[in-house]
Amino acid sequence: MKLNFQKKLIDWYSVNKRELPWRETREPYFIWLSEIILQQTQVRQGLPYYLSFAETFPTVWDLARASEDEVLKLWQGLGYYSRARNLHKTAQLVCGKYHGEFPDSYTELLKLPGVGDYTASAIASICYDAPTAVVDGNVYRFYSRFFGIKTPINSAGAKKEFKSLAQEMLPGSDTGNFNQAVMEFGARQCRPKSPDCEVCVFERDCKSRKLGMVNILPVKTKRQKIRNRYFNYIVVRSVQNRKVLLSRRDKPDIWQNLYEFPLIESDRPIEKCADLPEVDIIKITDVSNFNTTLYNPKDIVHKLSHQHIHAKFWIVETDSILDRGIEPYSLESYPVPVLIQDFMEEYGLIE
């Protein structure tokens, strides 16, 4: 059964796999780069970012020498920015500790920032043919349906159970190709919604198909409660020289190390200028002579995985020169959240 499964999967993959740039190489740098970018990101969204990074930083040395701001700016819009920060840290570690060569073992790869079991398994198997199985969302879904596994995939014991099963199904050689085949099958054939089971090569062997549970599996427990946050961005502009204030989010939180306008976070929406405390504006901007207007009366809602940001932009014009201000032509070079980027484009701060 195991050999038949492996053959069917590899045969399917040889015909149906997508032509992707990171599949044309076994160079660890490019495999690692693609795997980090594709964490929690679909291929169609991640591919342009991969191409940009590969062109801008053609070697791990180039990436290591870049500033964090350069890395974050290129990553802008992809989300989960801790991946970008860890990407930069890993490049510096690989160049400093490993002399520009990625570790060739699963165990050593796990020591790199931002590299967990899945990424280490992918790099080790694809680049070095190591016998270690990958388990990602696609693998969870495919194996859960094929074997009829009802264990919730986000439960405490799921990772160990599915890792053990994936390891058992791994062939004795060409493990990298097999791992990519499993992930590709989950992404393209055993899709989350409306998989085309009638043309599936495993249609006769799939337990969920026999039991009528294709649309039930995999099981996932109830999601974490969404947190609502209310952000009031203070857009300070100098009437004299049109400079704008930006500040860096340096605390452990969403968008860490990205730039934004000075921020007042409130526990509920603020609807009128009179309700926005002037003392707070002065405290975070060091500006005392200003006029305030509300740009968007209706909140802009920016949805993240476990929190929704309700944003308002308050335009604060001042006669002050803003010594700490940013020239308008320089704003484009700063890495900012998409929420800020969209506002700056709409308001005309950048083109």
Coordinates of C-alpha atoms in Angstrom, one line a residue:
M1 CA 0.0 0.0 0.0
K2 CA 2.8 2.4 0.9
L3 CA 4.8 1.8 -2.3
N4 CA 1.6 2.2 -4.4
F5 CA 0.8 5.5 -2.6
Q6 CA 4.3 6.8 -3.2
K7 CA 4.2 5.9 -6.9
K8 CA 0.8 7.4 -7.5
L9 CA 1.8 10.6 -5.8
I10 CA 5.1 11.0 -7.7
D11 CA 3.4 10.1 -11.0
W12 CA 0.8 12.8 -10.3
Y13 CA 3.4 15.3 -9.3
S14 CA 5.5 14.8 -12.4
V15 CA 2.5 15.7 -14.6
N16 CA 0.8 18.4 -12.5
K17 CA 3.5 20.3 -10.6
R18 CA 3.7 24.0 -11.2
E19 CA 6.9 25.5 -12.7
L20 CA 8.3 27.7 -9.9
P21 CA 11.7 29.3 -9.8
W22 CA 12.7 27.7 -6.5
R23 CA 12.1 24.2 -8.0
E24 CA 14.8 24.8 -10.5
T25 CA 17.5 24.8 -7.9
R26 CA 18.8 22.9 -4.8
E27 CA 20.7 25.9 -3.6
P28 CA 19.8 26.2 0.1
Y29 CA 19.7 30.0 0.1
F30 CA 16.9 30.1 -2.5
I31 CA 15.0 27.1 -1.0
W32 CA 15.2 28.8 2.5
L33 CA 14.1 32.2 1.0
S34 CA 11.1 30.6 -0.7
E35 CA 10.0 28.6 2.4
I36 CA 10.1 31.7 4.7
I37 CA 8.2 33.8 2.2
L38 CA 5.6 31.1 1.7
Q39 CA 4.9 30.6 5.4
Q40 CA 1.2 31.5 5.9
T41 CA 1.2 32.9 2.3
Q42 CA -0.2 31.4 -0.9
V43 CA 2.2 30.9 -3.9
R44 CA 0.4 33.5 -6.1
Q45 CA 1.0 36.2 -3.4
G46 CA 4.5 35.1 -2.4
L47 CA 6.0 34.6 -5.9
P48 CA 6.5 38.3 -6.7
Y49 CA 8.1 38.8 -3.3
Y50 CA 10.4 35.9 -3.9
L51 CA 11.5 37.3 -7.3
S52 CA 12.1 40.7 -5.8
F53 CA 14.2 39.3 -2.9
A54 CA 16.2 37.0 -5.3
E55 CA 16.9 39.9 -7.6
T56 CA 17.7 42.5 -4.9
F57 CA 19.7 40.1 -2.7
P58 CA 21.1 37.4 -5.1
T59 CA 23.3 35.8 -2.3
V60 CA 22.9 35.4 1.4
W61 CA 25.8 37.8 1.8
D62 CA 23.9 40.5 0.0
L63 CA 20.9 40.0 2.3
A64 CA 23.1 40.0 5.4
R65 CA 24.7 43.3 4.4
A66 CA 21.4 45.0 3.9
S67 CA 19.8 47.2 6.6
E68 CA 16.7 45.9 8.4
D69 CA 14.8 48.9 7.0
E70 CA 15.7 47.7 3.4
V71 CA 14.5 44.2 4.2
L72 CA 11.2 45.4 5.8
K73 CA 10.5 47.8 2.9
L74 CA 10.9 45.0 0.3
W75 CA 8.7 42.7 2.5
Q76 CA 6.0 45.5 2.9
G77 CA 2.5 44.2 2.3
L78 CA 3.3 40.5 2.8
G79 CA 2.4 40.6 6.5
Y80 CA 3.7 38.6 9.5
Y81 CA 6.7 40.9 9.6
S82 CA 8.5 38.8 12.2
R83 CA 9.4 36.6 9.2
A84 CA 11.3 39.4 7.6
R85 CA 13.1 40.3 10.8
N86 CA 14.1 36.6 11.3
L87 CA 15.1 36.4 7.6
H88 CA 17.6 39.2 8.1
K89 CA 18.9 37.7 11.4
T90 CA 19.3 34.3 9.8
A91 CA 21.3 35.8 6.8
Q92 CA 23.6 37.5 9.3
L93 CA 24.0 34.3 11.3
V94 CA 24.7 32.2 8.3
C95 CA 27.4 34.6 7.1
G96 CA 28.9 35.1 10.5
K97 CA 28.8 31.7 12.1
Y98 CA 28.6 29.4 9.1
H99 CA 30.7 31.4 6.6
G100 CA 27.9 31.9 4.1
E101 CA 27.0 28.2 3.9
F102 CA 23.6 26.9 5.3
P103 CA 23.8 24.0 7.7
D104 CA 23.3 20.7 6.0
S105 CA 21.4 18.9 8.9
Y106 CA 17.9 19.2 10.1
T107 CA 19.1 19.7 13.7
E108 CA 21.4 22.6 12.9
L109 CA 18.8 24.2 10.6
L110 CA 16.4 24.3 13.6
K111 CA 18.9 26.7 15.3
L112 CA 18.3 29.4 12.7
P113 CA 15.9 32.3 13.7
G114 CA 12.4 31.7 12.2
V115 CA 13.2 28.1 11.2
G116 CA 10.9 25.5 12.7
D117 CA 10.2 21.8 12.0
Y118 CA 8.5 22.4 8.6
T119 CA 11.1 24.8 7.2
A120 CA 14.1 22.7 8.5
S121 CA 12.5 19.6 7.0
A122 CA 11.9 21.2 3.7
I123 CA 15.5 22.5 3.3
A124 CA 17.1 19.4 4.6
S125 CA 15.2 17.1 2.3
I126 CA 15.2 19.2 -0.8
C127 CA 18.8 20.3 -0.6
Y128 CA 20.4 17.3 1.1
D129 CA 17.9 14.5 0.6
A130 CA 17.6 14.1 4.4
P131 CA 14.9 11.6 5.5
T132 CA 12.7 14.1 7.3
A133 CA 9.1 14.7 6.3
V134 CA 7.4 18.0 5.9
V135 CA 4.1 18.8 7.6
D136 CA 2.2 22.0 6.6
G137 CA -1.4 22.9 6.1
N138 CA -1.6 21.1 2.8
V139 CA -0.1 17.9 4.3
Y140 CA -2.5 18.1 7.3
R141 CA -5.5 18.3 4.9
F142 CA -4.4 15.6 2.5
Y143 CA -3.4 13.0 5.1
S144 CA -6.4 13.8 7.3
R145 CA -8.7 13.1 4.4
F146 CA -6.8 10.1 3.0
F147 CA -6.4 8.3 6.3
G148 CA -9.7 9.5 7.8
I149 CA -8.0 11.2 10.8
K150 CA -10.4 13.1 13.1
T151 CA -7.9 14.6 15.4
P152 CA -8.2 18.4 15.3
I153 CA -5.2 19.7 13.4
N154 CA -4.7 22.6 15.8
S155 CA -4.8 20.5 18.9
A156 CA -1.8 19.8 21.1
G157 CA -1.2 16.3 19.9
A158 CA -1.8 16.8 16.2
K159 CA 1.7 17.8 15.2
K160 CA 3.3 14.7 16.7
E161 CA 0.6 12.4 15.2
F162 CA 0.8 13.8 11.7
K163 CA 4.6 14.1 11.7
S164 CA 4.9 10.5 12.7
L165 CA 2.5 9.5 9.9
A166 CA 4.3 11.7 7.3
Q167 CA 7.6 10.2 8.4
E168 CA 6.2 6.7 7.9
M169 CA 5.0 7.5 4.4
L170 CA 8.4 8.9 3.3
P171 CA 10.3 6.9 0.7
G172 CA 13.9 5.8 1.2
S173 CA 15.3 8.2 -1.3
D174 CA 14.5 11.4 -3.2
T175 CA 12.7 12.7 -0.1
G176 CA 12.8 16.3 -1.3
N177 CA 10.8 15.5 -4.4
F178 CA 8.3 13.4 -2.4
N179 CA 7.8 16.2 0.2
Q180 CA 7.1 18.7 -2.6
A181 CA 4.7 16.3 -4.2
V182 CA 2.7 15.9 -0.9
M183 CA 2.5 19.7 -0.5
E184 CA 1.6 20.3 -4.1
F185 CA -1.1 17.6 -4.0
G186 CA -2.7 19.3 -1.0
A187 CA -2.5 22.7 -2.7
R188 CA -3.8 21.8 -6.1
Q189 CA -5.8 18.6 -5.9
C190 CA -7.0 18.1 -2.3
R191 CA -8.0 21.7 -2.0
P192 CA -9.6 23.2 1.2
K193 CA -13.0 23.7 -0.6
S194 CA -14.7 21.6 -3.3
P195 CA -11.8 19.2 -4.2
D196 CA -12.5 17.4 -7.4
C197 CA -12.6 13.9 -5.9
E198 CA -13.9 12.2 -9.0
V199 CA -10.6 12.7 -10.9
C200 CA -8.4 12.1 -7.9
V201 CA -5.8 9.4 -8.2
F202 CA -6.5 8.3 -4.6
E203 CA -10.3 8.3 -5.1
R204 CA -10.7 4.6 -4.4
D205 CA -8.4 4.5 -1.4
C206 CA -9.4 7.8 0.4
K207 CA -11.2 7.0 3.7
S208 CA -12.9 10.4 3.9
R209 CA -14.3 9.8 0.4
K210 CA -15.7 6.4 1.4
L211 CA -17.2 7.8 4.6
G212 CA -18.6 11.0 3.1
M213 CA -16.4 13.2 5.2
V214 CA -14.4 15.1 2.6
N215 CA -16.0 18.4 3.5
I216 CA -15.7 17.7 7.2
L217 CA -12.0 16.8 7.4
P218 CA -9.7 18.1 8.5
V219 CA -11.2 19.0 11.9
K220 CA -10.2 22.3 13.4
T221 CA -11.2 23.6 16.9
K222 CA -12.8 27.0 17.3
R223 CA -10.6 29.9 16.4
Q224 CA -9.2 32.4 18.9
K225 CA -11.5 35.4 19.7
I226 CA -10.9 38.4 17.6
R227 CA -9.5 41.5 19.4
N228 CA -10.6 44.9 18.3
R229 CA -8.2 47.8 18.6
Y230 CA -8.7 51.5 17.9
F231 CA -5.8 53.4 16.4
N232 CA -5.8 57.1 16.0
Y233 CA -3.0 58.2 13.8
I234 CA -1.8 61.8 14.2
V235 CA -0.6 63.0 10.8
V236 CA 1.5 66.0 11.7
R237 CA 2.5 68.2 8.7
S238 CA 4.5 71.4 8.8
V239 CA 2.8 74.3 6.9
Q240 CA 6.3 75.8 6.4
N241 CA 8.2 73.0 4.8
R242 CA 5.6 70.2 4.4
K243 CA 7.7 67.8 6.5
V244 CA 5.8 64.9 8.2
L245 CA 6.4 63.1 11.5
L246 CA 6.9 59.3 11.5
S247 CA 7.8 57.1 14.4
R248 CA 9.1 53.6 14.6
R249 CA 7.1 50.8 16.3
D250 CA 9.9 49.5 18.5
K251 CA 7.8 47.6 21.1
P252 CA 6.9 43.9 20.8
D253 CA 3.6 44.1 18.9
I254 CA 2.2 43.9 15.4
W255 CA 4.3 45.7 12.8
Q256 CA 7.4 45.8 15.0
N257 CA 10.2 48.0 13.6
L258 CA 7.9 49.4 10.9
Y259 CA 7.2 53.1 10.7
E260 CA 3.9 54.9 11.3
F261 CA 2.5 58.2 12.2
P262 CA 2.4 59.1 15.9
L263 CA -0.3 57.0 17.4
I264 CA -2.9 57.3 20.2
E265 CA -4.6 54.0 20.9
S266 CA -8.0 54.3 22.5
D267 CA -10.3 51.7 24.1
R268 CA -13.2 52.8 21.9
P269 CA -13.7 54.9 18.7
I270 CA -13.1 58.6 18.9
E271 CA -15.6 60.5 16.7
K272 CA -14.8 64.2 17.2
C273 CA -11.7 66.4 17.5
A274 CA -12.9 67.7 20.8
D275 CA -12.7 64.1 22.2
L276 CA -9.1 63.7 21.1
P277 CA -7.0 64.9 24.1
E278 CA -4.7 67.7 23.0
V279 CA -2.3 66.9 25.8
D280 CA -1.8 63.4 24.3
I281 CA -1.1 64.9 20.9
I282 CA 1.5 67.3 22.4
K283 CA 3.1 64.5 24.4
I284 CA 3.7 62.2 21.4
T285 CA 4.5 64.9 18.8
D286 CA 6.3 67.7 20.8
V287 CA 4.1 70.1 18.8
S288 CA 2.0 72.7 20.7
N289 CA 0.6 75.1 18.1
F290 CA -1.6 73.2 15.7
N291 CA -5.0 72.7 14.1
T292 CA -6.7 69.3 13.9
T293 CA -9.2 67.9 11.4
L294 CA -10.5 64.4 11.1
Y295 CA -9.7 62.8 7.7
N296 CA -12.0 59.8 7.7
P297 CA -15.1 60.0 9.9
K298 CA -15.7 56.2 9.3
D299 CA -13.1 53.8 10.7
I300 CA -10.8 52.0 8.2
V301 CA -10.9 48.4 9.3
H302 CA -7.7 46.5 8.7
K303 CA -8.1 42.8 9.5
L304 CA -5.3 40.7 10.9
S305 CA -5.4 37.0 11.9
H306 CA -6.5 37.6 15.5
Q307 CA -7.2 41.3 15.7
H308 CA -9.0 44.0 13.8
I309 CA -7.5 47.5 13.6
H310 CA -10.1 50.3 13.5
A311 CA -8.1 53.3 12.2
K312 CA -8.8 57.0 12.0
F313 CA -6.3 59.6 10.6
W314 CA -6.3 63.0 12.2
I315 CA -4.6 65.7 10.2
V316 CA -2.6 68.1 12.4
E317 CA -1.1 71.1 10.7
T318 CA 1.4 73.2 12.5
D319 CA 3.6 76.3 11.9
S320 CA 6.5 74.4 13.5
I321 CA 9.4 73.5 11.3
L322 CA 9.5 69.9 12.6
D323 CA 13.2 69.2 13.0
R324 CA 12.5 65.5 13.4
G325 CA 10.2 65.5 10.3
I326 CA 10.6 63.6 7.1
E327 CA 10.8 65.3 3.7
P328 CA 7.8 64.2 1.5
Y329 CA 10.2 62.8 -1.2
S330 CA 11.8 60.5 1.4
L331 CA 8.5 58.9 2.7
E332 CA 8.5 56.2 0.0
S333 CA 11.7 54.7 1.4
Y334 CA 10.4 54.0 4.8
P335 CA 8.9 50.5 5.5
V336 CA 5.3 51.0 6.7
P337 CA 2.2 48.8 7.3
V338 CA -0.1 48.5 4.3
L339 CA -2.7 50.5 6.2
I340 CA -0.3 53.5 6.4
Q341 CA 0.9 53.0 2.8
D342 CA -2.7 53.1 1.5
F343 CA -3.4 56.3 3.4
M344 CA -0.3 58.1 2.2
E345 CA -1.2 57.3 -1.4
E346 CA -4.8 58.3 -1.0
Y347 CA -3.9 61.6 0.8
G348 CA -1.2 62.4 -1.7
L349 CA 1.8 62.2 0.6
I350 CA 3.4 59.8 -1.9
E351 CA 2.6 58.9 -5.5

